[in-house]
PDB file of C-alpha atoms in Angstrom:
ATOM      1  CA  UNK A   1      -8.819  24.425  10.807  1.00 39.00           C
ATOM      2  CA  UNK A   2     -11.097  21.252   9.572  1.00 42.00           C
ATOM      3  CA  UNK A   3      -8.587  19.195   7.782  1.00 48.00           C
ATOM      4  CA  UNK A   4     -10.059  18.902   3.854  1.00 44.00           C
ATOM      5  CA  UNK A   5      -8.162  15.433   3.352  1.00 42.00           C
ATOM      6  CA  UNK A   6     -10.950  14.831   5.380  1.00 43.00           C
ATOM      7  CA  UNK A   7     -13.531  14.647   3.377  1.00 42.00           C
ATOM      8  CA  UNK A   8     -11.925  13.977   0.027  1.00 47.00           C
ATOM      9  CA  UNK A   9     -11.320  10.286   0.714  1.00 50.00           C
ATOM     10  CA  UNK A  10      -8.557   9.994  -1.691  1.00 58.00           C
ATOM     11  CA  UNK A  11      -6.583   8.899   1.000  1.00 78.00           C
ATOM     12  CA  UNK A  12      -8.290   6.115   2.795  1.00 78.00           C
ATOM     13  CA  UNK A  13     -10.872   3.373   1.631  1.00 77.00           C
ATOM     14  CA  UNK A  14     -14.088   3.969   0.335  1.00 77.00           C
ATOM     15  CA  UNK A  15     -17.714   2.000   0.578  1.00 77.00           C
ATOM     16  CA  UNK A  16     -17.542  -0.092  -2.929  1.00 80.00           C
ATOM     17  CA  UNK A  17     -13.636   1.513  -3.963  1.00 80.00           C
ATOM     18  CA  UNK A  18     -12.948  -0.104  -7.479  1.00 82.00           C
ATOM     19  CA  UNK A  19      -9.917   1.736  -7.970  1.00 83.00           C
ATOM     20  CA  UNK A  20      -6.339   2.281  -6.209  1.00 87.00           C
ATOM     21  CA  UNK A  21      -5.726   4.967  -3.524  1.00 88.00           C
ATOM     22  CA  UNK A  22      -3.883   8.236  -4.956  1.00 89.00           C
ATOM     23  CA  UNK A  23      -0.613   7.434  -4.548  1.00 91.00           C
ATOM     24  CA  UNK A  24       1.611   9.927  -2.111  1.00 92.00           C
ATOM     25  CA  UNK A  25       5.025   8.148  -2.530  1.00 92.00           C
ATOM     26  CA  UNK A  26       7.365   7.167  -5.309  1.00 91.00           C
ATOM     27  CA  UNK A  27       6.985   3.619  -4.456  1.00 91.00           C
ATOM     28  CA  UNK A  28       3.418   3.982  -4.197  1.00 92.00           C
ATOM     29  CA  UNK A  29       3.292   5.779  -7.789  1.00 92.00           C
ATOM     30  CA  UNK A  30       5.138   2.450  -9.252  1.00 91.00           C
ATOM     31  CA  UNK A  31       2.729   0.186  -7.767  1.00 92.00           C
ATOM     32  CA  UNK A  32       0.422   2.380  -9.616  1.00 92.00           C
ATOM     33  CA  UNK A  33       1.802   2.134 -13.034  1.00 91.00           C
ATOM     34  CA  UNK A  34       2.779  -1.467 -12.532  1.00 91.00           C
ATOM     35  CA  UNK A  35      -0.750  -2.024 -11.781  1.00 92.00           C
ATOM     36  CA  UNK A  36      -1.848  -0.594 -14.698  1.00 90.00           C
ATOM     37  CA  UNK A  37       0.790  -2.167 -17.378  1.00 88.00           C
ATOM     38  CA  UNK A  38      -0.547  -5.560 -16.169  1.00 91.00           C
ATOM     39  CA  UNK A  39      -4.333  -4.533 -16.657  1.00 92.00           C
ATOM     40  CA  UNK A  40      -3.281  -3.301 -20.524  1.00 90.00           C
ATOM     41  CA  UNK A  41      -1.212  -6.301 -20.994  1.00 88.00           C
ATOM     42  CA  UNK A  42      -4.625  -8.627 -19.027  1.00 92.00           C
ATOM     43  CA  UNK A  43      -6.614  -6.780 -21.270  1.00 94.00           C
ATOM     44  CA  UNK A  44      -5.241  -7.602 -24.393  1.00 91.00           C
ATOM     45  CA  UNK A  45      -4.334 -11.126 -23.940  1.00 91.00           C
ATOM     46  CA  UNK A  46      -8.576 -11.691 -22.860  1.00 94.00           C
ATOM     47  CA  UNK A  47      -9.560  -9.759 -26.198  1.00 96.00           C
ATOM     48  CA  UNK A  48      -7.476 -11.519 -28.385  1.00 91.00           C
ATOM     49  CA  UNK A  49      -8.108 -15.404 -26.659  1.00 91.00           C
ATOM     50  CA  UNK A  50     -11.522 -13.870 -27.252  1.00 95.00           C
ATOM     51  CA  UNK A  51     -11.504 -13.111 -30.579  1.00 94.00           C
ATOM     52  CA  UNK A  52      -9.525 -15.798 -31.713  1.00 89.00           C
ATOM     53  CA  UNK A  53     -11.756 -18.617 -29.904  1.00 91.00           C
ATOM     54  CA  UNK A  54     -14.670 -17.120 -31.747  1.00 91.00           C
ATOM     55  CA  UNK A  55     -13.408 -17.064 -35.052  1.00 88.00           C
ATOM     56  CA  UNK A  56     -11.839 -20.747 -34.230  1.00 83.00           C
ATOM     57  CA  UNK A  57     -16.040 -21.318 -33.784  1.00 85.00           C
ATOM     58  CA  UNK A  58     -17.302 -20.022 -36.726  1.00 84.00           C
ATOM     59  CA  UNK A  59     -15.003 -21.128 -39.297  1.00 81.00           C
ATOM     60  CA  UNK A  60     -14.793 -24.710 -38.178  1.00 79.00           C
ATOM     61  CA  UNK A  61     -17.976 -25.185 -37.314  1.00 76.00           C
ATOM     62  CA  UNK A  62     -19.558 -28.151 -39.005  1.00 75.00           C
ATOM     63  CA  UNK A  63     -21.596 -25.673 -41.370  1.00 78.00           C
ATOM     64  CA  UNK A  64     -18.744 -23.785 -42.272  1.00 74.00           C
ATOM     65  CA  UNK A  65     -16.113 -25.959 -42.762  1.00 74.00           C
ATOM     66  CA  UNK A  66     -17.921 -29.618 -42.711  1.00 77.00           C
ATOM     67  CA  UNK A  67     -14.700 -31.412 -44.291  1.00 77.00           C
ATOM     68  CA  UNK A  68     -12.292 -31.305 -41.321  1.00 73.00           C
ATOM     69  CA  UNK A  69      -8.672 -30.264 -42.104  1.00 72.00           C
ATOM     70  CA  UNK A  70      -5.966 -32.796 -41.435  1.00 75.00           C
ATOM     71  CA  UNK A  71      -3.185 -30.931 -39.838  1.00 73.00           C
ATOM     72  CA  UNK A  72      -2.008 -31.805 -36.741  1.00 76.00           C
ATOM     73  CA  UNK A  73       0.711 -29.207 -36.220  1.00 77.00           C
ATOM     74  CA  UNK A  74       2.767 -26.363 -37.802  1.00 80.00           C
ATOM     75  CA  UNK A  75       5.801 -25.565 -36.477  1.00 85.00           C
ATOM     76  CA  UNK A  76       5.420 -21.822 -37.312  1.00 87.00           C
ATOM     77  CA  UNK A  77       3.035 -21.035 -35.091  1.00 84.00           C
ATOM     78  CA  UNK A  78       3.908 -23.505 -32.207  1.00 87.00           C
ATOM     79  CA  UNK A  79       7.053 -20.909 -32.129  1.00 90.00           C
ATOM     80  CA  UNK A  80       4.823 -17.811 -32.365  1.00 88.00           C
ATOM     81  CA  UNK A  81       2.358 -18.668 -29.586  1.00 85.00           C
ATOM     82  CA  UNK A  82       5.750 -20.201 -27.002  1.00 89.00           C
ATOM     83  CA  UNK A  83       7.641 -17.162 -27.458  1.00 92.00           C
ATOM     84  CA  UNK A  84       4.967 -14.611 -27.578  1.00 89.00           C
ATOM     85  CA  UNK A  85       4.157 -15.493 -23.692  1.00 88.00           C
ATOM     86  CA  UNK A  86       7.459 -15.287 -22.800  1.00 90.00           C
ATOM     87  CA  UNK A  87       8.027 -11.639 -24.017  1.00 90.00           C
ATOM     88  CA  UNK A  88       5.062 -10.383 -22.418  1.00 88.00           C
ATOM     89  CA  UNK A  89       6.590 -12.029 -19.169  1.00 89.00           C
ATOM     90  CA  UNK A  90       9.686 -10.521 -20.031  1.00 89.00           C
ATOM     91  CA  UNK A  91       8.010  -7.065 -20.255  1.00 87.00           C
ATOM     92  CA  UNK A  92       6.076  -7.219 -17.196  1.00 88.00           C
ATOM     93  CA  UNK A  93       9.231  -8.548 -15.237  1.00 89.00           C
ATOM     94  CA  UNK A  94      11.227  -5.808 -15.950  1.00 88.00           C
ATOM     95  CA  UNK A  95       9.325  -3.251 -14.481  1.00 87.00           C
ATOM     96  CA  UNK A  96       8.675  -5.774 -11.462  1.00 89.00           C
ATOM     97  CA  UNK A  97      11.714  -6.021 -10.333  1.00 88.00           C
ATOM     98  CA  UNK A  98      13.038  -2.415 -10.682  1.00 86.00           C
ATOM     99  CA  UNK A  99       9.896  -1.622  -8.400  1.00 88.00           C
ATOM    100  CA  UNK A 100      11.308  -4.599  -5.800  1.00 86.00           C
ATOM    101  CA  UNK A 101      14.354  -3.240  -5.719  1.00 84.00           C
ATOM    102  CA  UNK A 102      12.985   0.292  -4.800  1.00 79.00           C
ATOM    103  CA  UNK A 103      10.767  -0.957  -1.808  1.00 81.00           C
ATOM    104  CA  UNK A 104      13.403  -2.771  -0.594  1.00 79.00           C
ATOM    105  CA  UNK A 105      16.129   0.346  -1.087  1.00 76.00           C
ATOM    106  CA  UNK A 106      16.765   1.733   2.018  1.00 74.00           C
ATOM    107  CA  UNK A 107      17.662   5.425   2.192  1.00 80.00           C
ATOM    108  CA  UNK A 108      19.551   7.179   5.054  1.00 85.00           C
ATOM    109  CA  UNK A 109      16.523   8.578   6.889  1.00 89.00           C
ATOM    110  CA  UNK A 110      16.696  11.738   8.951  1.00 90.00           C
ATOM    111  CA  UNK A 111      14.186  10.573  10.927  1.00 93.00           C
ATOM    112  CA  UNK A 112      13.449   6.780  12.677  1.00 93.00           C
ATOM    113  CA  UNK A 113       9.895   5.840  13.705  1.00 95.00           C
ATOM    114  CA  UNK A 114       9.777   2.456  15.584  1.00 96.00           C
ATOM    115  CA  UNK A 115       6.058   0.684  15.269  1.00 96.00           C
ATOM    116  CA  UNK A 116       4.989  -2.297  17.609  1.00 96.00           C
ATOM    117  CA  UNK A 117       2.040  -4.306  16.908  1.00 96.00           C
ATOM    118  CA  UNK A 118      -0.172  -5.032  20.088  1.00 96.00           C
ATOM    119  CA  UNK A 119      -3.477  -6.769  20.298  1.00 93.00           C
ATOM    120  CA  UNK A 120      -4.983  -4.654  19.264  1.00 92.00           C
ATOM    121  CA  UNK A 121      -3.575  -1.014  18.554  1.00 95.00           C
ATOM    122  CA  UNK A 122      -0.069   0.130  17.595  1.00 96.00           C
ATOM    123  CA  UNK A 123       2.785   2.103  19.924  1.00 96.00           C
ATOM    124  CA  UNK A 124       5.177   4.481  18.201  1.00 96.00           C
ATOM    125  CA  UNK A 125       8.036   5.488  19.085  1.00 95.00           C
ATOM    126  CA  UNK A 126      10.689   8.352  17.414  1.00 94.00           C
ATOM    127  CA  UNK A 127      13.838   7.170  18.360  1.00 89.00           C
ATOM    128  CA  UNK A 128      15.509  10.092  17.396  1.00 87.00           C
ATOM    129  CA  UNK A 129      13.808  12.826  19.969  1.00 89.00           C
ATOM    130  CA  UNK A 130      14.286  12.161  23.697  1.00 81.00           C
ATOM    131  CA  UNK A 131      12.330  13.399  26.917  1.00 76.00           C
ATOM    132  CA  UNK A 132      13.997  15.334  29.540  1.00 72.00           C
ATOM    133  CA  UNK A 133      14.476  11.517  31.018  1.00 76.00           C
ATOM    134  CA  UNK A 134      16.660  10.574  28.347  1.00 74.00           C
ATOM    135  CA  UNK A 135      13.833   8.394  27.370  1.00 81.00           C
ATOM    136  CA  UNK A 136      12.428   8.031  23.567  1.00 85.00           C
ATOM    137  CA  UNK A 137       9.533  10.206  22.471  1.00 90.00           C
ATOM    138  CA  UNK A 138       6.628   7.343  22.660  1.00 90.00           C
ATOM    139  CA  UNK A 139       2.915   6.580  23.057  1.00 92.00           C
ATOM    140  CA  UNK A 140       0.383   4.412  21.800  1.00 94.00           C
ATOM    141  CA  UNK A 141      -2.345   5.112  19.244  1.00 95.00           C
ATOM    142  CA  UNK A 142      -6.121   3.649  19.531  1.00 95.00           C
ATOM    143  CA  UNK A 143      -9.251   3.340  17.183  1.00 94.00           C
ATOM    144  CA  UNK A 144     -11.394   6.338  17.912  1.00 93.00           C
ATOM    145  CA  UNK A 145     -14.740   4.761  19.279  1.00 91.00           C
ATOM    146  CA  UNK A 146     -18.091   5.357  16.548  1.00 87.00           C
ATOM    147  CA  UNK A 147     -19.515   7.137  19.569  1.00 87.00           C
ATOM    148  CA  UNK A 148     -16.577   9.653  20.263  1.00 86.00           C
ATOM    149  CA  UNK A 149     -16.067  10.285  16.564  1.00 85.00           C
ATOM    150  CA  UNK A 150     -15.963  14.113  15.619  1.00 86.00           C
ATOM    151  CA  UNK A 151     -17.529  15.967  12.739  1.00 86.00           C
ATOM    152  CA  UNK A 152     -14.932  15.362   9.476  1.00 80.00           C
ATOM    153  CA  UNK A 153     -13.263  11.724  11.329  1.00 83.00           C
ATOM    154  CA  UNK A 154     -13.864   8.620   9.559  1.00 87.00           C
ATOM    155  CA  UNK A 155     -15.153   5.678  11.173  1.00 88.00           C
ATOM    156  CA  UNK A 156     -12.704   2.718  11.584  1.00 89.00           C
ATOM    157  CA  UNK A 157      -9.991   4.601  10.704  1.00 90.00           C
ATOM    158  CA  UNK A 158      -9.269   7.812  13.039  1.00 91.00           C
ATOM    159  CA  UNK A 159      -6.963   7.334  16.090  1.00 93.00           C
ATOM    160  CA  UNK A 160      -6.460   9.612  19.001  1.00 91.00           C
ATOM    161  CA  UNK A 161      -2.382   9.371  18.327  1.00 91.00           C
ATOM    162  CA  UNK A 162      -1.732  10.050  14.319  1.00 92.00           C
ATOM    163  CA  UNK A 163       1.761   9.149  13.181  1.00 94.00           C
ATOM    164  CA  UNK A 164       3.166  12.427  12.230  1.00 95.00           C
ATOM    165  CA  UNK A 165       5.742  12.664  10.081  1.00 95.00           C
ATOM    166  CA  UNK A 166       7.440  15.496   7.557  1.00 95.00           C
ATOM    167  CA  UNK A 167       6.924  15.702   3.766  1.00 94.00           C
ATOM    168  CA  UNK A 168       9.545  15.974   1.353  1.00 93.00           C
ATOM    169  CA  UNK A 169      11.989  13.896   4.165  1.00 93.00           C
ATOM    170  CA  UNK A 170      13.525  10.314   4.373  1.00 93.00           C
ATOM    171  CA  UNK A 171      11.469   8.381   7.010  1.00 94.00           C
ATOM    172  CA  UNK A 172      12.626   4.908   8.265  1.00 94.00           C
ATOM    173  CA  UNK A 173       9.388   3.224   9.953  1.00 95.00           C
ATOM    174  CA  UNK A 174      10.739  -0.690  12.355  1.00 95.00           C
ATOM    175  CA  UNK A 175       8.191  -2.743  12.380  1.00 96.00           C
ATOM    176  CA  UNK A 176       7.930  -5.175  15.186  1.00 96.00           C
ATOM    177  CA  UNK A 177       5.145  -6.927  17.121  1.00 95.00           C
ATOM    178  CA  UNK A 178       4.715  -7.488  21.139  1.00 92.00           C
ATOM    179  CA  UNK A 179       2.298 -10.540  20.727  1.00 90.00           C
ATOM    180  CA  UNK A 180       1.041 -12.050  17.421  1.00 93.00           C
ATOM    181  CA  UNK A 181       1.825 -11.378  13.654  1.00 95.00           C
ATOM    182  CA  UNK A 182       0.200  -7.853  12.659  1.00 96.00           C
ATOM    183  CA  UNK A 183       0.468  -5.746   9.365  1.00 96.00           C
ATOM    184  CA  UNK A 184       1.485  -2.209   9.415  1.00 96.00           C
ATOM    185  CA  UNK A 185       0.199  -1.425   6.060  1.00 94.00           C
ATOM    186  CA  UNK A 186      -1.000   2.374   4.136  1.00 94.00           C
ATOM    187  CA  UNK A 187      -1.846   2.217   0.906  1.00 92.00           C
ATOM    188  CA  UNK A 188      -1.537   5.587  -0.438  1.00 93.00           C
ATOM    189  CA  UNK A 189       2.181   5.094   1.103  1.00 93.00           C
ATOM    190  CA  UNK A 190       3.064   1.984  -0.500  1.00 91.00           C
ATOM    191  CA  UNK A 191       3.647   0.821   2.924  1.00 93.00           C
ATOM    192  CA  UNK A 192       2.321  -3.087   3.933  1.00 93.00           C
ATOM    193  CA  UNK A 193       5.547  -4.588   6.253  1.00 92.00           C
ATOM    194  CA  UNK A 194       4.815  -7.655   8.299  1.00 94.00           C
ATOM    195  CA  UNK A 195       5.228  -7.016  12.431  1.00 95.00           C
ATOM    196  CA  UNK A 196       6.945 -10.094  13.375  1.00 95.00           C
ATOM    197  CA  UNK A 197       7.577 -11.197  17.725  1.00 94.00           C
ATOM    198  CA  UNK A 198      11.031 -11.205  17.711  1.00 92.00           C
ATOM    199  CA  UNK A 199      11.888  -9.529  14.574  1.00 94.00           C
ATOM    200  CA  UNK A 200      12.707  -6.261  13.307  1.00 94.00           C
ATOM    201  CA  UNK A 201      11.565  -5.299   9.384  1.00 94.00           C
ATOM    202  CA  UNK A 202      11.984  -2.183   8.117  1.00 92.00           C
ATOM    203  CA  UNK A 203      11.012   0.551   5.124  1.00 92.00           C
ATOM    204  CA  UNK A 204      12.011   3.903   3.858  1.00 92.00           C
ATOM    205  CA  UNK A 205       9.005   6.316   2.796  1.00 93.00           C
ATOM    206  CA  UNK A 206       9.105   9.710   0.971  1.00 94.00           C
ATOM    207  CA  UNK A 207       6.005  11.716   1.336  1.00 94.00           C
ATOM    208  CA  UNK A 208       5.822  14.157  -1.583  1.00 93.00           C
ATOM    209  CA  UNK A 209       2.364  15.762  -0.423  1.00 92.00           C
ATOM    210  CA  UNK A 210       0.483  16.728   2.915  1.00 92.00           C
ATOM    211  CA  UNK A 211      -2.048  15.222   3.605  1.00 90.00           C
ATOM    212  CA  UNK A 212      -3.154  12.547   6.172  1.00 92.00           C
ATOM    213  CA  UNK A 213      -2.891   8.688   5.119  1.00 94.00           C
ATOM    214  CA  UNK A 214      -5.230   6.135   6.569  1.00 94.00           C
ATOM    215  CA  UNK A 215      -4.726   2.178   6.823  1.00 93.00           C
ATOM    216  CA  UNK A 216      -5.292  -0.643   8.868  1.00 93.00           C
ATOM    217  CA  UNK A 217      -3.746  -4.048  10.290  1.00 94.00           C
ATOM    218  CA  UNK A 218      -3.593  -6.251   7.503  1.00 93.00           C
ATOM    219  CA  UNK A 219      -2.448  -9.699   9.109  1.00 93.00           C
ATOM    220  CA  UNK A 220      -5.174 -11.234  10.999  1.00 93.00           C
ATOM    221  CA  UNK A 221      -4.092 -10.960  14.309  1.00 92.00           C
ATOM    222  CA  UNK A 222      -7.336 -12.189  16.547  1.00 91.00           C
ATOM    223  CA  UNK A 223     -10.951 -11.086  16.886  1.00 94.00           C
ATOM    224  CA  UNK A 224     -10.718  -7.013  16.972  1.00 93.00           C
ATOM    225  CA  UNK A 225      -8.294  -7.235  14.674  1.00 94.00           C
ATOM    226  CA  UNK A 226     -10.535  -4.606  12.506  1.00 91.00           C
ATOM    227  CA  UNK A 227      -9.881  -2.453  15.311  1.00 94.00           C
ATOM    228  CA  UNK A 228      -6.399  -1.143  14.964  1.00 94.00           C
ATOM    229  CA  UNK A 229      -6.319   1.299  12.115  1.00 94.00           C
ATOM    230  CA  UNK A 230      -3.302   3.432  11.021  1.00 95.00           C
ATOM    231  CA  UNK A 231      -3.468   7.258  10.262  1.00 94.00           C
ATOM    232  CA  UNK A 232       0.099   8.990   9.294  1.00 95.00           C
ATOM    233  CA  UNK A 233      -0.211  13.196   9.369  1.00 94.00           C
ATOM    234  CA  UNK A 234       1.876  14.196   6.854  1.00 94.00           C
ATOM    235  CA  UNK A 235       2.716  18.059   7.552  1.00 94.00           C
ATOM    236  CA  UNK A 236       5.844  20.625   6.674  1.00 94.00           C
ATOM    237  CA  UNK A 237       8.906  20.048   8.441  1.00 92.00           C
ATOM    238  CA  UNK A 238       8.406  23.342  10.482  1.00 93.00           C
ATOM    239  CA  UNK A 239       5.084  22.214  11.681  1.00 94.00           C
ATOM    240  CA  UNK A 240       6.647  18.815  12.489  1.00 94.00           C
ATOM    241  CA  UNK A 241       9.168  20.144  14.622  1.00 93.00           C
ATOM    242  CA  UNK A 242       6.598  22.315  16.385  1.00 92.00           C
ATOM    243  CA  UNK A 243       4.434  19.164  16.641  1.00 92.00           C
ATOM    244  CA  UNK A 244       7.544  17.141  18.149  1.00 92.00           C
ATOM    245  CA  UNK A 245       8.343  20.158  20.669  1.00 89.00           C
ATOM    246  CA  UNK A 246       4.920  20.181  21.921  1.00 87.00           C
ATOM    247  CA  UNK A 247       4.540  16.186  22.762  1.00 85.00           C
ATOM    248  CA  UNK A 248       7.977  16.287  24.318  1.00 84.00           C
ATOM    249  CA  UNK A 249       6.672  19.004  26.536  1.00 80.00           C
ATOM    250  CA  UNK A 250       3.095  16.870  27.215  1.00 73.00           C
ATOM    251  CA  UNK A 251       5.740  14.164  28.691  1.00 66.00           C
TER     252      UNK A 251
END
C-alpha cells in the first residue's frame, strides 16, 4: 500500500514553505500557537509604530504645524509607552515558559529509542527489545541515494531504516553523538535535541496521528552534513509490535 503521507507533504519541507509543518505532537501544537501569538502581537506593534510615525509626519510637518510646540516631556505618556512594552512581554512570557516547561517534562515512556549521531547518518537503537543474543534491537539508517529513490520517496529525506515508533504512546528518544555535534531535529514532532560526544540529552514525544515525519541534521556537522535526514513511521501499536517482531527475527 503507497503510503499517502507521501505525497501530501504536510509532514516534511517543501520547495519555497512559508508556513510551519502540521503539527503531530502536543509540544509541537504549542510551538504552533506560540508562533502565532507572537506574529498577532508583531503585527500590531508594526501597524501601530506605523500609524503613529505617519501621523507624527503630517501633523508636525512644517506646513501643518510651522510654529513648533515647546514641550519636552509629559509624564503621562512616558508611563503609558514604559509599561505598555512590558505587558506585552509579560503576555508573551507566560505562554513561553509553560511551553518550556512541557518540552523539557519528561514522561515515563513505555518505550526508549537511543539515537547516535555519526558522520554522516544516524544508528538507533530500542533499548527495550533484545535479540536472541541478549543484545539491543539496533541498526543504522542512511539517505536513500536520488538514483535509488522509489516512486512516492522524497529526495533528501527518505532513509532505508525509518524510526518506527507507536501513536498514542510515551516515547523517550537519547540523543548522543559518536564524532562531532549533530542535531536530531523533526519538525512536525517538536523534536530539535542537540547530539553531544560524551553526553546524553533526552525528550519525551506523543504522536497523536499516523503518519510518517521527515527531518534532517540540524547542527552543521561537516561537508555531507545535508546528507543525514530523519524519517520517524508513526503506525498503531499492533503494527509496531509486528514491525518490532519482524526486525528481531531479520537479526
Amino acid at each position: 500500500m503507497i503510503n499517502l503521507f507521501k505525497f501530501v507533504g504536510c509532514d516534511s519541507a517543501n520547495a519555497w514553505q512559508c508556513t510551519l509543518q502540521d503539527p503531530a505532537t502536543p509540544v509541537a501544537e504549542g510551538i504552533v500557537n506560540l508562533h502565532h501569538d507572537v506574529t498577532f502581537f508583531l503585527a500590531f506593534i508594526v501597524v501601530f509604530v506605523f500609524v503613529l510615525i505617519a501621523n507624527t509626519l503630517y501633523r508636525f510637518s512644517y506646513t501643518s504645524n510651522p510654529i513648533p510646540s515647546n514641550t519636552i516631556h509629559k509624564a503621562s505618556l512616558e508611563i503609558i509607552w514604559t509599561m505598555l512594552p512590558g505587558v506585552i512581554l509579560v503576555l508573551i512570557a507566560v505562554p513561553s515558559f509553560s511551553l518550556l516547561y512541557g518540552t523539557d517534562e519528561v514522561v515515563d515512556p513505555a518505550i526508549t529509542v537511543k539515537v547516535v549521531g555519526h558522520q554522516w547518518y544516524w544508528s538507533y537503537e530500542y533499548t527495550d527489545y533484545e535479540t536472541v543474543d541478549g543484545e539491543a534491537l539496533a541498526y543504522d539508517s542512511y539517505m536513500v541515494e536520488e538514483g535509488d529513490l522509489e516512486y512516492g520517496e522524497q529526495r533528501l529525506l527518505s532513509v532505508d531504516n525509518q524510526v518506527v515508533v507507536p501513536v498514542n504512546t510515551h516515547v523517550r528518544f537519547i540523543v548522543t553523538s559518536s564524532d562531532v555535534l549533530h542535531s536530531w531535529c523533526v519538525p512536525s514532532l517538536g523534536v530539535k535535541l542537540d547530539a553531544c560526544p560524551g553526553r546524553l540529552n533526552e525528550v519525551s514525544v506523543f504522536i497523536k496521528r499516523e503518519g510518517e515525519f521527515f527531518g534532517q541534521c540540524s547542527e552543521i556537522c561537516g561537508v555531507n552534513h545535508g546528507f543525514m535526514p530523519i524519517a520517524v513511521d508513526a503506525v498503531p501499536y499492533e503494527k509496531f509490535i509486528d514491525w518490532i517482531s519482524d526486525k528481531l527475527e531479520d537479526l
